[in-house]
Structures are given as structure tokens and as C-alpha cells.
Tab-separated table of C-alpha atoms in Angstrom:
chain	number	residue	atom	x	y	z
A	25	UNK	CA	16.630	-39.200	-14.495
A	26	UNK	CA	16.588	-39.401	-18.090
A	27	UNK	CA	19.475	-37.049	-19.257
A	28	UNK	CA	21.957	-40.261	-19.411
A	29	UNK	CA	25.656	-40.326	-19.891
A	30	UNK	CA	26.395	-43.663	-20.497
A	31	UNK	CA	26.077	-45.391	-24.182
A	32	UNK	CA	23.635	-48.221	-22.838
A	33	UNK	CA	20.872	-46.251	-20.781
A	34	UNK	CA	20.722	-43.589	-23.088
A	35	UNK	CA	20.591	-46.345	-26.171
A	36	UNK	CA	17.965	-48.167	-24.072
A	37	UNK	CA	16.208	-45.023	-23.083
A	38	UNK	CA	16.048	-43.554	-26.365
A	39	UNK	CA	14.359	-46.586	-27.884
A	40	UNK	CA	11.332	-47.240	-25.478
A	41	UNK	CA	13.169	-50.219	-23.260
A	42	UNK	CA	13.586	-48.619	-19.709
A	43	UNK	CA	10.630	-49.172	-17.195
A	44	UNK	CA	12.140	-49.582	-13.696
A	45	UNK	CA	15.603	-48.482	-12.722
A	46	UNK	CA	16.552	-50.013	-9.188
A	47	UNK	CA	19.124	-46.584	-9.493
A	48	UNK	CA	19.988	-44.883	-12.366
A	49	UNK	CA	22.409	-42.884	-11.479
A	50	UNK	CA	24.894	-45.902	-10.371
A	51	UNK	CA	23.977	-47.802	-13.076
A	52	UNK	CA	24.869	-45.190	-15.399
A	53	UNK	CA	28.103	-43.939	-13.696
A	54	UNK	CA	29.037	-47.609	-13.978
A	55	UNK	CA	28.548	-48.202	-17.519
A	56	UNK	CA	30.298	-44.995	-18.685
A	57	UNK	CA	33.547	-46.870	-16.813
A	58	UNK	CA	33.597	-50.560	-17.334
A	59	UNK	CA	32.338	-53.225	-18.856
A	60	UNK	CA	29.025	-54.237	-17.471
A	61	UNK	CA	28.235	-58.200	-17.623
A	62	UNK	CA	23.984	-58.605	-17.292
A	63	UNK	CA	21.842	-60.864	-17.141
A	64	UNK	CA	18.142	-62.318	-18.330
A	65	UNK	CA	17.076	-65.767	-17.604
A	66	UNK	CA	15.344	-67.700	-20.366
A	67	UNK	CA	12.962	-70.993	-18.924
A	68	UNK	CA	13.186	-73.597	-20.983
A	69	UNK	CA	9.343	-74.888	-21.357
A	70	UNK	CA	9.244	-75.375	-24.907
A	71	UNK	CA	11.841	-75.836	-27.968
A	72	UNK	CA	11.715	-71.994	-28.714
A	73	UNK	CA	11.260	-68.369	-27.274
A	74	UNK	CA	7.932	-66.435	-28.877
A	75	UNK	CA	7.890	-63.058	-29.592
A	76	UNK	CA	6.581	-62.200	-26.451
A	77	UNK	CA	10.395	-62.979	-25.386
A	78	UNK	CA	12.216	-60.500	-28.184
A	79	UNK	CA	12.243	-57.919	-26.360
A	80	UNK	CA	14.344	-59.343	-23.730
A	81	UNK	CA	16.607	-60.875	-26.374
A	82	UNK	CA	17.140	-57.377	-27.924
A	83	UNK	CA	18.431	-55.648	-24.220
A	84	UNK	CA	20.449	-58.033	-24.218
A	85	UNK	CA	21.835	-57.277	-27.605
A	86	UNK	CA	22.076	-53.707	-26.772
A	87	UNK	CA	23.749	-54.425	-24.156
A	88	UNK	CA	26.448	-55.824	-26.708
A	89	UNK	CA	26.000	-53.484	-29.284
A	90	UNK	CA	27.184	-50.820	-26.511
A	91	UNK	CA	30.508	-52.254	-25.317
A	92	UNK	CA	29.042	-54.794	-22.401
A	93	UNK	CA	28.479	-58.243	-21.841
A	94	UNK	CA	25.757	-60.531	-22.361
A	95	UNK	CA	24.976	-63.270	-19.887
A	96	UNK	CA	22.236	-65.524	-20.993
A	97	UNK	CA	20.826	-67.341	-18.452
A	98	UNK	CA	18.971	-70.720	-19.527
A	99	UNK	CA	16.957	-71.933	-16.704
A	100	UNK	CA	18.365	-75.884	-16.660
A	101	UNK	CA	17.354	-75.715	-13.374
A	102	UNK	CA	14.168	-73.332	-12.605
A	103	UNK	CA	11.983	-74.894	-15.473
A	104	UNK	CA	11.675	-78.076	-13.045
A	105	UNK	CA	10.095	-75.539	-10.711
A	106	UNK	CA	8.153	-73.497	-12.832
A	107	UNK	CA	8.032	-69.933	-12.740
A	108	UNK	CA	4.726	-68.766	-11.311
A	109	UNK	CA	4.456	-65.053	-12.331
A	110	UNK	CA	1.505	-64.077	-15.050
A	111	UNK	CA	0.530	-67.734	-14.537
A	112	UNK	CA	-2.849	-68.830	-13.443
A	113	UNK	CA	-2.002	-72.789	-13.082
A	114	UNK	CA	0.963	-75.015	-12.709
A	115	UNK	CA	2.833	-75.874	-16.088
A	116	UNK	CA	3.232	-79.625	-16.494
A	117	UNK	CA	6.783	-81.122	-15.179
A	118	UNK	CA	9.118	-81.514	-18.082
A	119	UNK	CA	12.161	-84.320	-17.791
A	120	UNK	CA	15.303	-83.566	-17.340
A	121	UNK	CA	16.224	-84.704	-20.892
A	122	UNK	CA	13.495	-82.678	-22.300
A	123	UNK	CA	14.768	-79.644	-20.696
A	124	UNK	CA	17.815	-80.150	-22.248
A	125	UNK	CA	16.610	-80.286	-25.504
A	126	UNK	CA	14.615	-77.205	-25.779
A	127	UNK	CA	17.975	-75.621	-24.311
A	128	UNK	CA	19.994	-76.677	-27.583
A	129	UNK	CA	16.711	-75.657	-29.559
A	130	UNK	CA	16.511	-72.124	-28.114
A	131	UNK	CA	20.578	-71.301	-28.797
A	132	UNK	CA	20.372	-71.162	-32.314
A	133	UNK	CA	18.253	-68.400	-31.936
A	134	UNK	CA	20.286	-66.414	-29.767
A	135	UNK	CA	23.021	-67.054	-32.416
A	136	UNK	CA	21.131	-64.491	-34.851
A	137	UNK	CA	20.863	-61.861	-32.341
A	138	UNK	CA	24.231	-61.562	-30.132
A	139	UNK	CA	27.667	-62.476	-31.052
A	140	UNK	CA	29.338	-65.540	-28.689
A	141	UNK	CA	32.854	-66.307	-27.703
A	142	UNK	CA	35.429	-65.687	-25.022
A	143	UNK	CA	36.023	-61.862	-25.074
A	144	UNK	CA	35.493	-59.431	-22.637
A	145	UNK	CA	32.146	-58.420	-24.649
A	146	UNK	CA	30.865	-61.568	-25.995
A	147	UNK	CA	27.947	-63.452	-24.978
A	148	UNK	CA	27.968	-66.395	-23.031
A	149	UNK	CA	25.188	-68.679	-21.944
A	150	UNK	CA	24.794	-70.468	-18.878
A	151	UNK	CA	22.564	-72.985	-17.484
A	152	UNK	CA	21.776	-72.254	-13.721
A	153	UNK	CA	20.742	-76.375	-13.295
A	154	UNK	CA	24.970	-75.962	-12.779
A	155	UNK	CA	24.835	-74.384	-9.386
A	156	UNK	CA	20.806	-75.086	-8.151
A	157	UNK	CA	21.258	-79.276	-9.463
A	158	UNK	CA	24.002	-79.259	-6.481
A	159	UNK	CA	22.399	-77.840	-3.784
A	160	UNK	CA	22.251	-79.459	-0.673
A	161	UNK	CA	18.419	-78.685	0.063
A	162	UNK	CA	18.610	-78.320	4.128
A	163	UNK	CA	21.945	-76.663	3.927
A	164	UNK	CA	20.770	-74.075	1.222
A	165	UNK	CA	17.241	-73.398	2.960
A	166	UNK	CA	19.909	-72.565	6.336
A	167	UNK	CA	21.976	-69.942	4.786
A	168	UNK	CA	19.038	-68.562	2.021
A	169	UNK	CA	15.756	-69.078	3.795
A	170	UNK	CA	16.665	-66.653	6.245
A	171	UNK	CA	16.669	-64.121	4.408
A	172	UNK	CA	13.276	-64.002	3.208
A	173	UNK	CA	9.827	-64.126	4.790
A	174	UNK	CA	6.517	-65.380	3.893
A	175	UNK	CA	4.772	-61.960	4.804
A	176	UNK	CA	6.798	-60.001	2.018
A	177	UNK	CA	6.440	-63.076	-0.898
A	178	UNK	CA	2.701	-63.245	-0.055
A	179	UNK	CA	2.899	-59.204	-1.680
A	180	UNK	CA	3.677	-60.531	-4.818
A	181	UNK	CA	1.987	-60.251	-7.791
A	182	UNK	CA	2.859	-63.948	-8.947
A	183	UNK	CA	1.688	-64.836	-5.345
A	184	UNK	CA	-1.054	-63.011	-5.347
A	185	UNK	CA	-2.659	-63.424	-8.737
A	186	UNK	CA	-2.489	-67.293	-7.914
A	187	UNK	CA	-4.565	-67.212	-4.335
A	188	UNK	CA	-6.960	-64.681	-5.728
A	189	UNK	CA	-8.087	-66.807	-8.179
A	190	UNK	CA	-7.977	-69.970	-5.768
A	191	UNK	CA	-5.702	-71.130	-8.413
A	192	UNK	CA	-3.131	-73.744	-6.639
A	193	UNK	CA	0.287	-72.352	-5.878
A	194	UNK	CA	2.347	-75.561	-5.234
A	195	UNK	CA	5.211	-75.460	-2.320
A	196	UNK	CA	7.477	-75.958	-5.415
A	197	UNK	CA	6.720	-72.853	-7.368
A	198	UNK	CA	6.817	-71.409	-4.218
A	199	UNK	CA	10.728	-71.521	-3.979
A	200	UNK	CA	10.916	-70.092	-7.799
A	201	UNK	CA	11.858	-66.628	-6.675
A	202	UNK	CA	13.781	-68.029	-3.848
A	203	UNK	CA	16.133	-69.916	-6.719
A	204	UNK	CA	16.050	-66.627	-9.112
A	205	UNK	CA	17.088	-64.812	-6.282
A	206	UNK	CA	20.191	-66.899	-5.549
A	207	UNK	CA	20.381	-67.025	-9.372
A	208	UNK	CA	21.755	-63.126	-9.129
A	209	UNK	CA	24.143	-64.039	-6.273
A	210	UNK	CA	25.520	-66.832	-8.177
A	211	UNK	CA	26.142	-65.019	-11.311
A	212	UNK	CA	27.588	-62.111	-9.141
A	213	UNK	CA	30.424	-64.425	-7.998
A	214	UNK	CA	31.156	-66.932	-10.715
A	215	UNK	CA	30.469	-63.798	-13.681
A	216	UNK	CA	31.154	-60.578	-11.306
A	217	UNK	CA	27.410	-59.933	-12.992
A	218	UNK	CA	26.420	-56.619	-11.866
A	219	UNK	CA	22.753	-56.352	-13.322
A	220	UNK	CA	19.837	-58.135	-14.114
A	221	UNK	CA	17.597	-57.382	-17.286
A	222	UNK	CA	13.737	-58.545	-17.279
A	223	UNK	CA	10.402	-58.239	-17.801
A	224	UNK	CA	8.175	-55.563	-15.862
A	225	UNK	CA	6.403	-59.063	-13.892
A	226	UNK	CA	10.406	-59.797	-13.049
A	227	UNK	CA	10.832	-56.591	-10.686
A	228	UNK	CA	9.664	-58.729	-7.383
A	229	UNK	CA	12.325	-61.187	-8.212
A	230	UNK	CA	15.274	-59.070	-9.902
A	231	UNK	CA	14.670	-56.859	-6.216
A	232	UNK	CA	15.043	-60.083	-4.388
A	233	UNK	CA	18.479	-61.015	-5.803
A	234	UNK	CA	19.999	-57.754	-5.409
A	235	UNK	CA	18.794	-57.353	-1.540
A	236	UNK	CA	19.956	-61.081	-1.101
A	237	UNK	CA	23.271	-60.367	-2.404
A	238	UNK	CA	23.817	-56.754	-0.511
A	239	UNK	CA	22.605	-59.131	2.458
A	240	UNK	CA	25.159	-61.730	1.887
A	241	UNK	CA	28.005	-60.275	-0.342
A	242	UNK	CA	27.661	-56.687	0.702
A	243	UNK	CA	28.146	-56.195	-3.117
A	244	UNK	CA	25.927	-53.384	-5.025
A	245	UNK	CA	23.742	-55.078	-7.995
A	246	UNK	CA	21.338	-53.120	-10.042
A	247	UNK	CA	17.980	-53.726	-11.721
A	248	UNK	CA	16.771	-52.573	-14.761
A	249	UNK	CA	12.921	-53.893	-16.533
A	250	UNK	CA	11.385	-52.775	-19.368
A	251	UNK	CA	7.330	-51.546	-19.958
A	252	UNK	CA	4.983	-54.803	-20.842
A	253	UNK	CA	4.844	-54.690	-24.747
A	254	UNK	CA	1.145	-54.464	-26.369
A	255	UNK	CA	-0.460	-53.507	-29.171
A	256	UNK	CA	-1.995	-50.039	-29.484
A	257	UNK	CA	-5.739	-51.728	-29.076
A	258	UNK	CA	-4.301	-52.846	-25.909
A	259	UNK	CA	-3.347	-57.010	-27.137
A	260	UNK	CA	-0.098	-59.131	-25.682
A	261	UNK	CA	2.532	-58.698	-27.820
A	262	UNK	CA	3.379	-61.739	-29.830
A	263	UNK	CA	-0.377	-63.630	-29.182
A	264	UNK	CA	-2.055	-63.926	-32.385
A	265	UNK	CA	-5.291	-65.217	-33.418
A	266	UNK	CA	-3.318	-68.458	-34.946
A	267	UNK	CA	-1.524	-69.161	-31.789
A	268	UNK	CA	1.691	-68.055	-30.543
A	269	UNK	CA	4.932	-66.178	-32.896
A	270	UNK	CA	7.851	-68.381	-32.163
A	271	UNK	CA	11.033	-67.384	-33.415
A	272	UNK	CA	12.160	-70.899	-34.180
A	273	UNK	CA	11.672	-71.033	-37.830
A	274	UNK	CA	10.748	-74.655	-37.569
A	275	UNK	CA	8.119	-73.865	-35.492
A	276	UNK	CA	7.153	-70.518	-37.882
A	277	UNK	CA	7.941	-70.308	-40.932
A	278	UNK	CA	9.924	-67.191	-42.129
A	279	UNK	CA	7.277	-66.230	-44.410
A	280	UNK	CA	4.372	-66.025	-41.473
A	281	UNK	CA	6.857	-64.304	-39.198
A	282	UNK	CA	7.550	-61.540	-41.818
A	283	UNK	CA	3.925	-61.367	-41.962
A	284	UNK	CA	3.163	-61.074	-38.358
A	285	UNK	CA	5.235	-57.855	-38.745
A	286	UNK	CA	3.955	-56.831	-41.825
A	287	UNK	CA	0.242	-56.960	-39.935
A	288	UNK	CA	1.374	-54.293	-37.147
A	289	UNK	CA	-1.349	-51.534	-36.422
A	290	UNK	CA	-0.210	-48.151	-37.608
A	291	UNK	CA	-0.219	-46.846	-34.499
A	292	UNK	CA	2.720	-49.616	-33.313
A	293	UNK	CA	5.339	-49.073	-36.028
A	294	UNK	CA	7.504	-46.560	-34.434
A	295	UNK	CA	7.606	-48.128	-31.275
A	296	UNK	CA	8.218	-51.300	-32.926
A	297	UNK	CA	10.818	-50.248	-35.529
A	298	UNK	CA	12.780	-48.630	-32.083
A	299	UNK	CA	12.403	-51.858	-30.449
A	300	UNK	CA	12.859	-54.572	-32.501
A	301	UNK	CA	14.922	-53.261	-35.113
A	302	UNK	CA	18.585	-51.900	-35.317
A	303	UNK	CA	17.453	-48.950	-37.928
A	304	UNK	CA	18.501	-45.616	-36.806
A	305	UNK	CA	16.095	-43.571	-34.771
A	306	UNK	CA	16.217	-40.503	-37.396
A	307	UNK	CA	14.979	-42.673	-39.694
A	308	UNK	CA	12.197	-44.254	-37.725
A	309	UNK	CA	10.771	-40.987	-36.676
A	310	UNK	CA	10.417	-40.481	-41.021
A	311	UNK	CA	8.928	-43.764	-41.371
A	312	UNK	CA	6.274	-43.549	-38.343
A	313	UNK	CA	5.076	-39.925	-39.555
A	314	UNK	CA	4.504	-41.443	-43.181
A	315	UNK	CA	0.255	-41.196	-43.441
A	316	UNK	CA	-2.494	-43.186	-45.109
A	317	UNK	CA	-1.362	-45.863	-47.240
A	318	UNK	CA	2.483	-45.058	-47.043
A	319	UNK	CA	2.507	-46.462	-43.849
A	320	UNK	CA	2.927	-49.774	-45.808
A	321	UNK	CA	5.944	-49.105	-46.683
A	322	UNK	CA	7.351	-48.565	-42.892
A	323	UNK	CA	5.624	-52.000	-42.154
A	324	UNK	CA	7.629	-53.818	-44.927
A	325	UNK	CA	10.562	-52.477	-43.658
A	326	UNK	CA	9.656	-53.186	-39.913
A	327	UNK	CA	9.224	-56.925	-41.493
A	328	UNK	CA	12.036	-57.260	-43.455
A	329	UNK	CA	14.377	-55.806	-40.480
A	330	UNK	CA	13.001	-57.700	-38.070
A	331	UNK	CA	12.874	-61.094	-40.331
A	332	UNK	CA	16.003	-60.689	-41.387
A	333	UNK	CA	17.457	-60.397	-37.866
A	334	UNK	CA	15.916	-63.613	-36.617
A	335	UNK	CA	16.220	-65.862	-39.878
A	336	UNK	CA	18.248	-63.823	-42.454
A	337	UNK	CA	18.529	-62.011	-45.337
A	338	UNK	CA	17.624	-64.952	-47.896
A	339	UNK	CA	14.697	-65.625	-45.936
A	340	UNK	CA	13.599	-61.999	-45.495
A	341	UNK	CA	13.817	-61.632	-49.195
A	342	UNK	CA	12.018	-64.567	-50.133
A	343	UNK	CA	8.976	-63.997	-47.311
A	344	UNK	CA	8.762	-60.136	-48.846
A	345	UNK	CA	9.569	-61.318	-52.590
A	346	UNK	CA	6.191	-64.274	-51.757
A	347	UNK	CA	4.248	-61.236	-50.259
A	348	UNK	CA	4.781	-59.045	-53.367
A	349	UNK	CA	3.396	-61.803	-55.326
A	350	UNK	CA	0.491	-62.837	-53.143
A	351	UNK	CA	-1.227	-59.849	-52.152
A	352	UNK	CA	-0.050	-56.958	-54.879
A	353	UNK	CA	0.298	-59.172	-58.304
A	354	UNK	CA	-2.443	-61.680	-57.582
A	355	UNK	CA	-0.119	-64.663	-58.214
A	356	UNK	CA	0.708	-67.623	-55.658
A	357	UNK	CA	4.170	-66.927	-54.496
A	358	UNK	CA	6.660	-69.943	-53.795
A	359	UNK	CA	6.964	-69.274	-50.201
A	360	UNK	CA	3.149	-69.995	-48.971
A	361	UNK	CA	2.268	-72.955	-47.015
A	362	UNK	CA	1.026	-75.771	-48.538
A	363	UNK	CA	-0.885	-78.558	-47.669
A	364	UNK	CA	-0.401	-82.376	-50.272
A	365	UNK	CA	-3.867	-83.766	-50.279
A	366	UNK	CA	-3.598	-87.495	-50.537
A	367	UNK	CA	-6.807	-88.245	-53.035
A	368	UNK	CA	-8.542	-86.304	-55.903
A	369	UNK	CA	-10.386	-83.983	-53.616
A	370	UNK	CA	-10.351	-82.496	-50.651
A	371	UNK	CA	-13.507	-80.629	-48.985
A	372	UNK	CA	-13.457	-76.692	-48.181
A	373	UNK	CA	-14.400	-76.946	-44.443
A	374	UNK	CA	-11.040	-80.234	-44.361
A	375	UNK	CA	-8.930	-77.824	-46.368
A	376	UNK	CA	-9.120	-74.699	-44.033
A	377	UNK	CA	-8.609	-77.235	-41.360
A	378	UNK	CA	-5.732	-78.720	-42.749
A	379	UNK	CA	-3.783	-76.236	-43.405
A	380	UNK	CA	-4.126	-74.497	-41.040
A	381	UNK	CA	-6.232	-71.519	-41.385
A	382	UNK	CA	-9.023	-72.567	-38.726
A	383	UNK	CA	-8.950	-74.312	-35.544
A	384	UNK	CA	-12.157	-76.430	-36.508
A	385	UNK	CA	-14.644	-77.461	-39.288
A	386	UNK	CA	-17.122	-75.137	-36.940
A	387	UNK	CA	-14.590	-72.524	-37.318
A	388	UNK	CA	-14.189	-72.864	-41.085
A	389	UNK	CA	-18.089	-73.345	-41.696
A	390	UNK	CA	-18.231	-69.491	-39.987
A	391	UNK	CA	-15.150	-68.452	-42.416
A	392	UNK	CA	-17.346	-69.168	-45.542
A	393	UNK	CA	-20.719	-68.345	-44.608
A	394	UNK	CA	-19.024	-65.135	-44.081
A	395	UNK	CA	-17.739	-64.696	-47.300
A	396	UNK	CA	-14.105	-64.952	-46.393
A	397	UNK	CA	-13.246	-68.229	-48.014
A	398	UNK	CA	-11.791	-68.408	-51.807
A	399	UNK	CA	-10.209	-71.037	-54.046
A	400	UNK	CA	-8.022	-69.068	-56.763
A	401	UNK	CA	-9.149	-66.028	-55.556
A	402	UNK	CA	-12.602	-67.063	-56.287
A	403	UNK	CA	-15.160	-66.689	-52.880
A	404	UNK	CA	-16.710	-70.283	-51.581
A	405	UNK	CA	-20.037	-69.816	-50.821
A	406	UNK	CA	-20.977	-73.501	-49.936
A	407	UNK	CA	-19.929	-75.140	-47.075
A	408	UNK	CA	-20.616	-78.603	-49.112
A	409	UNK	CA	-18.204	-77.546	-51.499
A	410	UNK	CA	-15.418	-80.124	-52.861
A	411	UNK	CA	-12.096	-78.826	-54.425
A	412	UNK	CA	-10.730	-81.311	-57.036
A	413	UNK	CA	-7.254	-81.698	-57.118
A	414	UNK	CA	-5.792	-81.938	-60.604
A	415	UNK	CA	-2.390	-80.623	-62.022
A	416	UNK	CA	-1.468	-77.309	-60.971
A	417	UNK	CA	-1.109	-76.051	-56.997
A	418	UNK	CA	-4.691	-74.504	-56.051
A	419	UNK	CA	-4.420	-71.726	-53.938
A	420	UNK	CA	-7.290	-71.121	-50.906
A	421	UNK	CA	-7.461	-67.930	-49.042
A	422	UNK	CA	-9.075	-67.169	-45.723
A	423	UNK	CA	-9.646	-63.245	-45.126
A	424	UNK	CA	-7.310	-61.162	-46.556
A	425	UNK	CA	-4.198	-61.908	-44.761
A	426	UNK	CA	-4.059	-65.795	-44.806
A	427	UNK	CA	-3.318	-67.610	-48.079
A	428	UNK	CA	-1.916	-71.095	-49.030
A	429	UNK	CA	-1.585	-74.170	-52.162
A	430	UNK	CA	-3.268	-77.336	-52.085
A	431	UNK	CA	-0.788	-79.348	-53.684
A	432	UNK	CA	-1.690	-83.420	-55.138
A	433	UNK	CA	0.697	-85.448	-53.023
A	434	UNK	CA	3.006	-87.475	-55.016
């Protein structure tokens, strides 16, 4: 079904999000006639999401921006299990402490995406350690266990993946999709949640809660997951050559996340603009039939929409105002990343390395026997070479796309 009544499928539909629908036609008739509170959980493994996780940040502000209710679940409780699916081997065991740290570290970036408080629309989050920290282990696996077997988990992919590979799947992770499961049920009677939002690995598990809960509650839940999100030469969205594109701007600068975006493939900037953007689809379909080098001008906008979103408009200004300088007037603009180099030199191969535009001296000895090395614009072609560090900021380019100041520390 695709000819949608309500606001939110036909918003999400319209703009690329809908993969799986557990059934369309309920979800729909409910969300033309109530307020519908969903749900995506959010582990917390590390002190910020990536962009591999924006797209499942922006259903959930859709869900908002089309009169229902946010529910975003941190998983307090699930990261000391681990989530298996898409995972090859066990993630190492985070304290309890730690956990809650990255928690407080990931909310201020749902703060620049949905709108919190106590009305019948805003966002709330909730940590699921409140409900699966005070489980009574033998009484829960007596009233939940039951309910699923080992036959149908062993179909899994996040099962399967794991024993194919003769990868260890630990007893622990094993219970994961048990806990999402009751995750669902949980939020269905403390929230009166009625769906669950994920990724298209999730399906397994969103399937699980709502069967558990029509099991237990008799109460109908509903599903919805959206298509995995690559790049037109078929790469993981958000996995860069550099490492990954968190949207903690402590971890990522502004100015490298603008130019992430600025860096999309032609062939992605539709799809892109519809997804991670709030500009109108009339004017995307403009912007992704621009042609040749006009498409530039849809990628800046993709960039500053999209940076402005997550870090603001200052920010987005400055990381576009930096780029302008950089790459089309030839000058070093204020917002690129500098390394202070403690004596009077520094060499090439230390100063790629430093700063962060190669993993390794091996890796930087390739960049300028290559030809893609350059002090002020000028190419390197030594690997010997020394930069002396005098007055002014030198600025050191790898490629095209990567450029920085070595600065004199003070």
C-alpha cells in the first residue's frame, strides 16, 4: 500500500524512510486518529551516535514534526548485553558508570533534532536499565522464556551471521532480543507505545516484541523499518576513509561534518536531501536534476542543512564560510584543524600523522610519493622533507579534500 492517508506514512513514504510495514493499513488508520507514541532504542557503547544512526534520529523527528510522540529509548540496560546483530564479535563490557556517561553525552544531540517536555507530542527519553536492572532473573525467564524458542532465534540473521563465521555468540548476547523484546511490552504499558521504529537488521527483534506483547497483553503493536542507507557505489553510510562521522561535535568538528556532506556522490543528493534534511521535496527534486558542476551547489546546501540541524546555524556558516575560503579563494580559512608543533620543525611524514590526515608514517610516505601532499599549496615531493615553523600558520594539504595549519605552539 502506498496511497497513505495519514500525515506520518505518507511524510515517511514520500521521503525514502519506509522499508517494512508489520501492517500498513492499521498503522495508518491509527495515525490519521490519535496520537501515536514510538519508539527506537539507542545503545549506549560510545559517548555519541555516528551518522550511521541519523536516520533513525530523523523518524523519530518526523514522527514529531507530524503530530506524534517521540519515545527515545537509551539502552541503560541492553548495552551490558550487547546487541549482536551486524556484529561479527562481542563488544567489550562497559561499567555501569560508563554507560551512564555516554547516555548524558548522546542527549545533547537529540536536543538539536526533536523538541522535549511534558506534552502530549514532546519527546521523552527513557532508559530501559529502569525496568530490565529490576528483574528478578528466574522469575522473568518463567513468564518470558516461554514464549520463545531456540529453533526460531537460531533463524536470525544476528544469530546466524555469528555461527557462520564460528564467531562466538556468548549466552549473554543471546538474551539481547529476548530484553528488546520485553523492551516493546514495557513501553506498551508504562508509555501506551504503539510502534517501534528501527533499522532494516531490527525487523527480527521489533517482530519479537509485538508477537510477545499480542501473546501476553493481547494488545495490537506495529512495526515499521527503514531500507539500509549506502552510498550509490554501494559504501555504509556514515563509514569514511578517516574513521567514523559522529555527530558529537567534540568528537567531529562542525567543519569536517559539513564536509562529509559536502563530499556526497552526485548520484546520493536527492535521496540524501529527502532524508536528512527538512527542505521541501519540490525543491529537492530541482536541486537533484541540477547537472555537471551545478550539482555543487545542491551539495552545499545538503551540508549546510544538514550541519546546521545537528550543530547550528553559526557553525554551519562558519564550516561553509572556511570551505569558501579553502577550496574556491585559495586562502586558509579560520575553521581548519590545526595541529601546535612544539619545536622549530616538524617532518612531512610526523605532520600528516599528527594531524590527522594518515593513519601512519607508511600511510603518509604513500600520500607524497603520490603527489598528493602540499605545504601552502605547494606539492612535497620528498618524504625527507622538514617544514620549519616560523611566524605565520602553514597550511598542509593531503588530496584535494583534506586541508589543515601547522601552528608554533606558544
Amino acid at each position: 500500500m502506498t496511497n497513505y492517508q495519514s500525515d506520518l506514512l505518507r511524510l515517511l513514504n514520500d521521503r525514502g524512510y519506509i522499508h517494512q510495514l508489520t501492517d500498513a493499513d492499521g498503522l495508518d488508520k491509527l495515525a490519521g486518529e490519535t496520537v501515536v507514541p514510538g519508539y527506537i532504542g539507542f545503545d549506549a557503547t560510545a559517548p555519541s551516535l555516528h551518522v550511521g544512526s541519523l536516520v533513525q534520529i530523523m523518524m523519530l523527528r518526523r514522527l514529531q514534526q507530524t503530530g506524534h510522540k517521540p519515545i527515545v529509548v537509551m539502552g541503560g540496560g541492553t548495552t551490558k548485553v550487547g546487541d549482536p546483530s551486524g556484529k561479527d564479535e562481542s563488544r567489550k563490557m562497559l561499567s555501569t558508570d560508563g554507560i551512564n556517561e555516554n547516555i548524558a553525552s548522546i542527549r545533547r544531540i537529540f536536543d538539536n533534532f526533536l523538541t522535549f517536555g511534558d506534552g502530549p507530542t514532546d519527546a521523552v527519553m527513557i532508559n530501559n536499565a529502569d525496568w530490565l536492572d529490576a528483574l528478578q532473573y528466574v522469575d522473568f525467564l518463567r513468564d518470558i522464556g516461554p514464549h520463545f524458542t531456540i529453533n526460531r532465534m537460531l533463524t536470525f540473521d544476528s544469530v546466524k551471521l555469528r555461527l557462520e563465521r564460528e564467531q562466538p555468540l556468548t549466552f549473554l548476547e543471546f538474551n539481547y532480543m529476548i530484553l528488546q523484546a520485553y523492551d516493546f511490552l514495557e513501553l506498551s504499558r508504562r508509555n501506551d507505545c504503539r510502534l517501534q521504529l528501527g533499522g532494516s537488521d531490527q525487523w527480527g527483534n521489533i517482530i519479537n516484541g509485538i508477537e510477545l506483547t499480542r501473546r501476553i497483553d493481547s494488545k495490537q503493536l506495529f512495526g515499521l523499518t527503514t531500507p539500509l542507507i549506502t552510498t550509490a557505489d554501494g559504501g555504509k553510510m556514515g563509514k569514511t576513509a578517516s574513521g567514523a562521522v559522529w555527530l558529537n561535535g567534540d568528537q567531529l568538528a562542525p567543519y569536517d561534518y559539513w564536509q562529509f556532506w559536502r563530499n556526497t556522490q552526485d548520484a546520493d543528493v536527492g535521496r540524501f536531501l529527502k532524508l536528512f534534511t527538512d527542505i521541501d521535496i519540490k525543491e529537492i527534486t530541482r536541486l537533484e536534476n541540477l547537472q555537471g558542476s551545478d550539482i555543487n551547489e545542491a551539495k552545499k546546501i545538503l551540508a549546510d542543512a544538514a550541519t546546521t540541524m545537528a550543530h547550528g546555524e553559526d557553525a554551519a556558516r562558519d564550516a561553509a564560510n572556511t570551505a569558501q575560503q579553502t577550496f574556491e579563494q585559495g586562502q586558509a580559512g579560520g575553521d581548519l584543524p590545526v595541529f601546535e608543533v612544539a619545536e622549530d620543525e616538524i617532518s612531512i611524514l610526523n605532520a600528516l600523522v599528527n594531524i590527522g590526515f594518515c593513519a601512519s608514517k607508511g600511510e603518509a610516505k604513500r600520500m607524497v610519493a603520490g603527489g598528493g601532499a602540499r605545504i601552502d599549496d605547494e606539492p612535497v615531493k620528498d618524504a625527507g622533507s622538514v617544514i620549519v615553523i616560523a611566524g605565520d600558520d602553514i597550511k598542509i594539504s593531503a588530496g584535494k579534500k583534506k586541508h589543515g595549519l601547522l601552528r608554533r605552539a606558544t
